Amino acid sequence: MANKNPKSASAVILRAREHESYGTLVWRRFRKSKIAILGGLMVIMLIVLAIFSDFFAPYDPVKLNMRNGYIPPHKVHFIDAEGKFHLRPFIYGWKQVLDENMFPRWVEDTSKAYPIYFFVKGWDYKLLGLIPMNIHLYGLKDPEGMIFLLGSDKFGRDIFSRSCLAGRISLSMSLFGTIISVAVGSVLGVISGYFGGAVDTYMQRFVEFVQSFPQLPLWMALAAIIPDTWDQFAVFVVMSSIFALLSWTLLAREVRGKVLALRETDFVLAAREMGASDWRIIFHHLYPNTISHTIVVLTLTIPTIILAESFLSFLGIGIQEPLVSWGVMMREAQTIQTLGFNIWIISPVFFIFMAVLGWNFLGDGLRDAADPYTIL
């Protein structure tokens, strides 16, 4: 007869879990959080859109076409103006008319329908910068038609295509800046906590000195002095470094506190007795024990830098054309008149919102999953 004692069943489960690795435990806790999984999916989707932006973009994001300036987002139809259902989605063309105040505006032209096709040929690009291709996820085969799912900007450029490309800059800059910040903060925190004494005192005073600077005004000042003559790569590296400049101090303090609690533990004392050097103890014993916390801080720092970059670029003191970021695209919405007539130009806000929310959900889930005091 099967043992139906719940206590014995629980004991079996607990014994099985004793042999699980730390990574397995974290993953089991993490996957229980639906919000964290949702955040991870949002982040993956944005990263895929950024990496393969050329494939997802139906039009060249930097090519100008003044005739198509400020076209509203196209509506995808399955039912035409006569009430007939179509299996293949289609859009109607746009035409300009004058409203009652004699201002031009765009209206759907139901006399011109353009079917939407998938995996169509379009503008040439190099997939991942290596493979020449001209296949795109969707588009129109009729050369007279244009499809703008999120509308176009004042230069007739497709906002969706530009938003995908902008994700490359916004996400890669935030990742690069965060990695620099996390690397500096975690290493200095481990060193400060392990050596203690004068080393700890001087390092903590330096941390307090850096923290005394107002973060946003200093970012603005440093970004404003970047010369316009610098090439795109130099601007990217310097902007990423600026964001990392003041973002490492909190992590350094947190890692220091963890190392202070770990440096007198048995495995550290045993390493000392066996003649291990200080640097071996730091990088082979103490630093790996801070990795889980460091990863959590990394995921929670990225949205902060995304917002900072978007804000500075929106003000015109961050990334500049021809580089494209979500903040650069938002710069067009600075005037009330433009925004009032063309509300769709704030579409990049949706991508910023998804990125910030996704990374925060993911970071919160990782923080709870990596917490050693979480109930299994």
PDB file of C-alpha atoms in Angstrom, residues 109-260:
ATOM      1  CA  ASP A 109      -8.551  56.258 -49.175  1.00  0.00           C
ATOM      2  CA  THR A 110     -10.782  53.168 -49.411  1.00  0.00           C
ATOM      3  CA  SER A 111     -10.368  53.084 -53.172  1.00  0.00           C
ATOM      4  CA  LYS A 112      -6.766  51.865 -52.739  1.00  0.00           C
ATOM      5  CA  ALA A 113      -6.246  48.636 -50.824  1.00  0.00           C
ATOM      6  CA  TYR A 114      -2.811  47.083 -50.347  1.00  0.00           C
ATOM      7  CA  PRO A 115      -2.465  43.444 -49.157  1.00  0.00           C
ATOM      8  CA  ILE A 116       0.146  42.763 -46.471  1.00  0.00           C
ATOM      9  CA  TYR A 117       2.632  39.990 -47.228  1.00  0.00           C
ATOM     10  CA  PHE A 118       5.125  38.265 -44.972  1.00  0.00           C
ATOM     11  CA  PHE A 119       8.789  37.557 -45.727  1.00  0.00           C
ATOM     12  CA  VAL A 120       8.855  39.998 -48.620  1.00  0.00           C
ATOM     13  CA  LYS A 121      11.806  41.531 -50.435  1.00  0.00           C
ATOM     14  CA  GLY A 122      12.701  45.095 -49.552  1.00  0.00           C
ATOM     15  CA  TRP A 123      15.700  47.293 -48.898  1.00  0.00           C
ATOM     16  CA  ASP A 124      19.139  45.668 -48.693  1.00  0.00           C
ATOM     17  CA  TYR A 125      20.877  45.157 -45.355  1.00  0.00           C
ATOM     18  CA  LYS A 126      23.341  42.848 -43.638  1.00  0.00           C
ATOM     19  CA  LEU A 127      21.901  40.509 -41.038  1.00  0.00           C
ATOM     20  CA  LEU A 128      23.985  40.846 -37.858  1.00  0.00           C
ATOM     21  CA  GLY A 129      26.267  43.042 -39.954  1.00  0.00           C
ATOM     22  CA  LEU A 130      27.568  40.009 -41.859  1.00  0.00           C
ATOM     23  CA  ILE A 131      25.003  38.312 -44.102  1.00  0.00           C
ATOM     24  CA  PRO A 132      23.645  40.327 -47.073  1.00  0.00           C
ATOM     25  CA  MET A 133      19.847  40.061 -47.179  1.00  0.00           C
ATOM     26  CA  ASN A 134      16.762  41.872 -48.434  1.00  0.00           C
ATOM     27  CA  ILE A 135      14.010  39.776 -46.801  1.00  0.00           C
ATOM     28  CA  HIS A 136      11.780  41.482 -44.244  1.00  0.00           C
ATOM     29  CA  LEU A 137       9.114  40.151 -41.896  1.00  0.00           C
ATOM     30  CA  TYR A 138       6.264  42.045 -43.531  1.00  0.00           C
ATOM     31  CA  GLY A 139       5.630  44.622 -46.212  1.00  0.00           C
ATOM     32  CA  LEU A 140       3.744  45.489 -49.381  1.00  0.00           C
ATOM     33  CA  LYS A 141       4.470  44.194 -52.858  1.00  0.00           C
ATOM     34  CA  ASP A 142       2.810  47.171 -54.530  1.00  0.00           C
ATOM     35  CA  PRO A 143       5.533  49.828 -55.006  1.00  0.00           C
ATOM     36  CA  GLU A 144       2.933  52.597 -54.796  1.00  0.00           C
ATOM     37  CA  GLY A 145       1.861  51.629 -51.271  1.00  0.00           C
ATOM     38  CA  MET A 146       3.534  52.311 -47.924  1.00  0.00           C
ATOM     39  CA  ILE A 147       2.775  50.693 -44.576  1.00  0.00           C
ATOM     40  CA  PHE A 148       3.403  52.600 -41.356  1.00  0.00           C
ATOM     41  CA  LEU A 149       2.091  50.609 -38.400  1.00  0.00           C
ATOM     42  CA  LEU A 150       3.155  53.343 -35.965  1.00  0.00           C
ATOM     43  CA  GLY A 151       2.995  56.238 -38.416  1.00  0.00           C
ATOM     44  CA  SER A 152       5.842  58.293 -39.869  1.00  0.00           C
ATOM     45  CA  ASP A 153       7.871  61.241 -38.591  1.00  0.00           C
ATOM     46  CA  LYS A 154       8.289  64.638 -40.210  1.00  0.00           C
ATOM     47  CA  PHE A 155      10.884  63.271 -42.640  1.00  0.00           C
ATOM     48  CA  GLY A 156       8.647  60.411 -43.764  1.00  0.00           C
ATOM     49  CA  ARG A 157      10.621  57.720 -41.915  1.00  0.00           C
ATOM     50  CA  ASP A 158       8.770  54.719 -40.534  1.00  0.00           C
ATOM     51  CA  ILE A 159       8.532  55.078 -36.736  1.00  0.00           C
ATOM     52  CA  PHE A 160       8.336  51.318 -36.136  1.00  0.00           C
ATOM     53  CA  SER A 161      11.494  50.717 -38.180  1.00  0.00           C
ATOM     54  CA  ARG A 162      13.295  53.490 -36.331  1.00  0.00           C
ATOM     55  CA  SER A 163      12.068  52.246 -32.937  1.00  0.00           C
ATOM     56  CA  CYS A 164      13.532  48.797 -33.602  1.00  0.00           C
ATOM     57  CA  LEU A 165      16.862  50.327 -34.634  1.00  0.00           C
ATOM     58  CA  ALA A 166      16.779  52.735 -31.665  1.00  0.00           C
ATOM     59  CA  GLY A 167      16.505  49.748 -29.343  1.00  0.00           C
ATOM     60  CA  ARG A 168      20.034  48.766 -30.355  1.00  0.00           C
ATOM     61  CA  ILE A 169      21.468  52.010 -29.009  1.00  0.00           C
ATOM     62  CA  SER A 170      19.245  52.387 -25.950  1.00  0.00           C
ATOM     63  CA  LEU A 171      19.586  48.772 -24.793  1.00  0.00           C
ATOM     64  CA  SER A 172      23.266  48.301 -25.669  1.00  0.00           C
ATOM     65  CA  MET A 173      24.235  51.606 -24.039  1.00  0.00           C
ATOM     66  CA  SER A 174      22.339  50.742 -20.859  1.00  0.00           C
ATOM     67  CA  LEU A 175      23.873  47.248 -20.796  1.00  0.00           C
ATOM     68  CA  PHE A 176      27.395  48.550 -21.450  1.00  0.00           C
ATOM     69  CA  GLY A 177      27.081  51.289 -18.837  1.00  0.00           C
ATOM     70  CA  THR A 178      25.588  48.899 -16.278  1.00  0.00           C
ATOM     71  CA  ILE A 179      28.311  46.301 -16.810  1.00  0.00           C
ATOM     72  CA  ILE A 180      30.985  48.948 -16.187  1.00  0.00           C
ATOM     73  CA  SER A 181      29.128  50.161 -13.099  1.00  0.00           C
ATOM     74  CA  VAL A 182      28.594  46.662 -11.693  1.00  0.00           C
ATOM     75  CA  ALA A 183      32.195  45.599 -12.377  1.00  0.00           C
ATOM     76  CA  VAL A 184      33.651  48.637 -10.596  1.00  0.00           C
ATOM     77  CA  GLY A 185      31.185  48.564  -7.703  1.00  0.00           C
ATOM     78  CA  SER A 186      31.443  44.852  -6.983  1.00  0.00           C
ATOM     79  CA  VAL A 187      35.254  44.664  -7.180  1.00  0.00           C
ATOM     80  CA  LEU A 188      35.796  47.744  -4.996  1.00  0.00           C
ATOM     81  CA  GLY A 189      33.169  46.509  -2.546  1.00  0.00           C
ATOM     82  CA  VAL A 190      34.855  43.097  -2.178  1.00  0.00           C
ATOM     83  CA  ILE A 191      38.295  44.652  -1.706  1.00  0.00           C
ATOM     84  CA  SER A 192      36.993  47.169   0.830  1.00  0.00           C
ATOM     85  CA  GLY A 193      35.138  44.567   2.856  1.00  0.00           C
ATOM     86  CA  TYR A 194      37.949  42.006   2.842  1.00  0.00           C
ATOM     87  CA  PHE A 195      40.921  44.158   3.813  1.00  0.00           C
ATOM     88  CA  GLY A 196      39.071  46.458   6.214  1.00  0.00           C
ATOM     89  CA  GLY A 197      41.103  48.903   8.264  1.00  0.00           C
ATOM     90  CA  ALA A 198      42.615  51.873   6.437  1.00  0.00           C
ATOM     91  CA  VAL A 199      41.771  50.425   3.005  1.00  0.00           C
ATOM     92  CA  ASP A 200      38.098  50.182   3.959  1.00  0.00           C
ATOM     93  CA  THR A 201      38.084  53.650   5.494  1.00  0.00           C
ATOM     94  CA  TYR A 202      39.642  55.389   2.480  1.00  0.00           C
ATOM     95  CA  MET A 203      37.447  53.507   0.015  1.00  0.00           C
ATOM     96  CA  GLN A 204      34.270  54.341   1.886  1.00  0.00           C
ATOM     97  CA  ARG A 205      35.200  58.003   2.091  1.00  0.00           C
ATOM     98  CA  PHE A 206      35.773  57.936  -1.675  1.00  0.00           C
ATOM     99  CA  VAL A 207      32.369  56.304  -2.165  1.00  0.00           C
ATOM    100  CA  GLU A 208      30.759  59.035  -0.049  1.00  0.00           C
ATOM    101  CA  PHE A 209      32.612  61.685  -2.061  1.00  0.00           C
ATOM    102  CA  VAL A 210      31.247  60.300  -5.342  1.00  0.00           C
ATOM    103  CA  GLN A 211      27.748  59.994  -3.865  1.00  0.00           C
ATOM    104  CA  SER A 212      27.825  63.674  -2.874  1.00  0.00           C
ATOM    105  CA  PHE A 213      27.563  64.752  -6.525  1.00  0.00           C
ATOM    106  CA  PRO A 214      24.016  65.307  -7.804  1.00  0.00           C
ATOM    107  CA  GLN A 215      23.562  62.527 -10.328  1.00  0.00           C
ATOM    108  CA  LEU A 216      21.282  64.007 -12.983  1.00  0.00           C
ATOM    109  CA  PRO A 217      22.878  67.504 -13.183  1.00  0.00           C
ATOM    110  CA  LEU A 218      26.343  65.953 -13.451  1.00  0.00           C
ATOM    111  CA  TRP A 219      25.168  63.620 -16.213  1.00  0.00           C
ATOM    112  CA  MET A 220      23.722  66.608 -18.056  1.00  0.00           C
ATOM    113  CA  ALA A 221      26.900  68.658 -17.669  1.00  0.00           C
ATOM    114  CA  LEU A 222      29.197  65.882 -18.846  1.00  0.00           C
ATOM    115  CA  ALA A 223      26.961  64.949 -21.767  1.00  0.00           C
ATOM    116  CA  ALA A 224      26.765  68.591 -22.864  1.00  0.00           C
ATOM    117  CA  ILE A 225      30.542  68.948 -23.274  1.00  0.00           C
ATOM    118  CA  ILE A 226      30.911  66.029 -25.709  1.00  0.00           C
ATOM    119  CA  PRO A 227      32.263  67.556 -28.966  1.00  0.00           C
ATOM    120  CA  ASP A 228      30.015  67.349 -32.010  1.00  0.00           C
ATOM    121  CA  THR A 229      33.012  66.302 -34.108  1.00  0.00           C
ATOM    122  CA  TRP A 230      33.434  62.956 -32.352  1.00  0.00           C
ATOM    123  CA  ASP A 231      32.534  59.830 -34.283  1.00  0.00           C
ATOM    124  CA  GLN A 232      29.546  57.692 -33.353  1.00  0.00           C
ATOM    125  CA  PHE A 233      31.485  54.965 -31.553  1.00  0.00           C
ATOM    126  CA  ALA A 234      33.351  57.466 -29.363  1.00  0.00           C
ATOM    127  CA  VAL A 235      30.094  59.150 -28.373  1.00  0.00           C
ATOM    128  CA  PHE A 236      28.559  55.761 -27.548  1.00  0.00           C
ATOM    129  CA  VAL A 237      31.491  54.744 -25.311  1.00  0.00           C
ATOM    130  CA  VAL A 238      31.708  58.097 -23.539  1.00  0.00           C
ATOM    131  CA  MET A 239      27.961  58.294 -22.895  1.00  0.00           C
ATOM    132  CA  SER A 240      27.977  54.760 -21.488  1.00  0.00           C
ATOM    133  CA  SER A 241      30.907  55.666 -19.230  1.00  0.00           C
ATOM    134  CA  ILE A 242      29.123  58.809 -18.049  1.00  0.00           C
ATOM    135  CA  PHE A 243      26.099  56.770 -16.977  1.00  0.00           C
ATOM    136  CA  ALA A 244      28.383  54.317 -15.169  1.00  0.00           C
ATOM    137  CA  LEU A 245      30.299  57.098 -13.406  1.00  0.00           C
ATOM    138  CA  LEU A 246      27.879  57.564 -10.504  1.00  0.00           C
ATOM    139  CA  SER A 247      25.941  54.296 -10.611  1.00  0.00           C
ATOM    140  CA  TRP A 248      28.425  51.988  -8.874  1.00  0.00           C
ATOM    141  CA  THR A 249      28.514  53.415  -5.341  1.00  0.00           C
ATOM    142  CA  LEU A 250      25.394  51.753  -3.906  1.00  0.00           C
ATOM    143  CA  LEU A 251      26.483  48.309  -5.119  1.00  0.00           C
ATOM    144  CA  ALA A 252      29.961  48.854  -3.645  1.00  0.00           C
ATOM    145  CA  ARG A 253      28.423  49.468  -0.218  1.00  0.00           C
ATOM    146  CA  GLU A 254      26.100  46.468  -0.459  1.00  0.00           C
ATOM    147  CA  VAL A 255      28.868  44.096  -1.576  1.00  0.00           C
ATOM    148  CA  ARG A 256      31.138  45.417   1.175  1.00  0.00           C
ATOM    149  CA  GLY A 257      28.491  44.549   3.759  1.00  0.00           C
ATOM    150  CA  LYS A 258      28.173  41.010   2.416  1.00  0.00           C
ATOM    151  CA  VAL A 259      31.945  40.480   2.408  1.00  0.00           C
ATOM    152  CA  LEU A 260      32.255  41.763   5.970  1.00  0.00           C
TER     153      LEU A 260
END
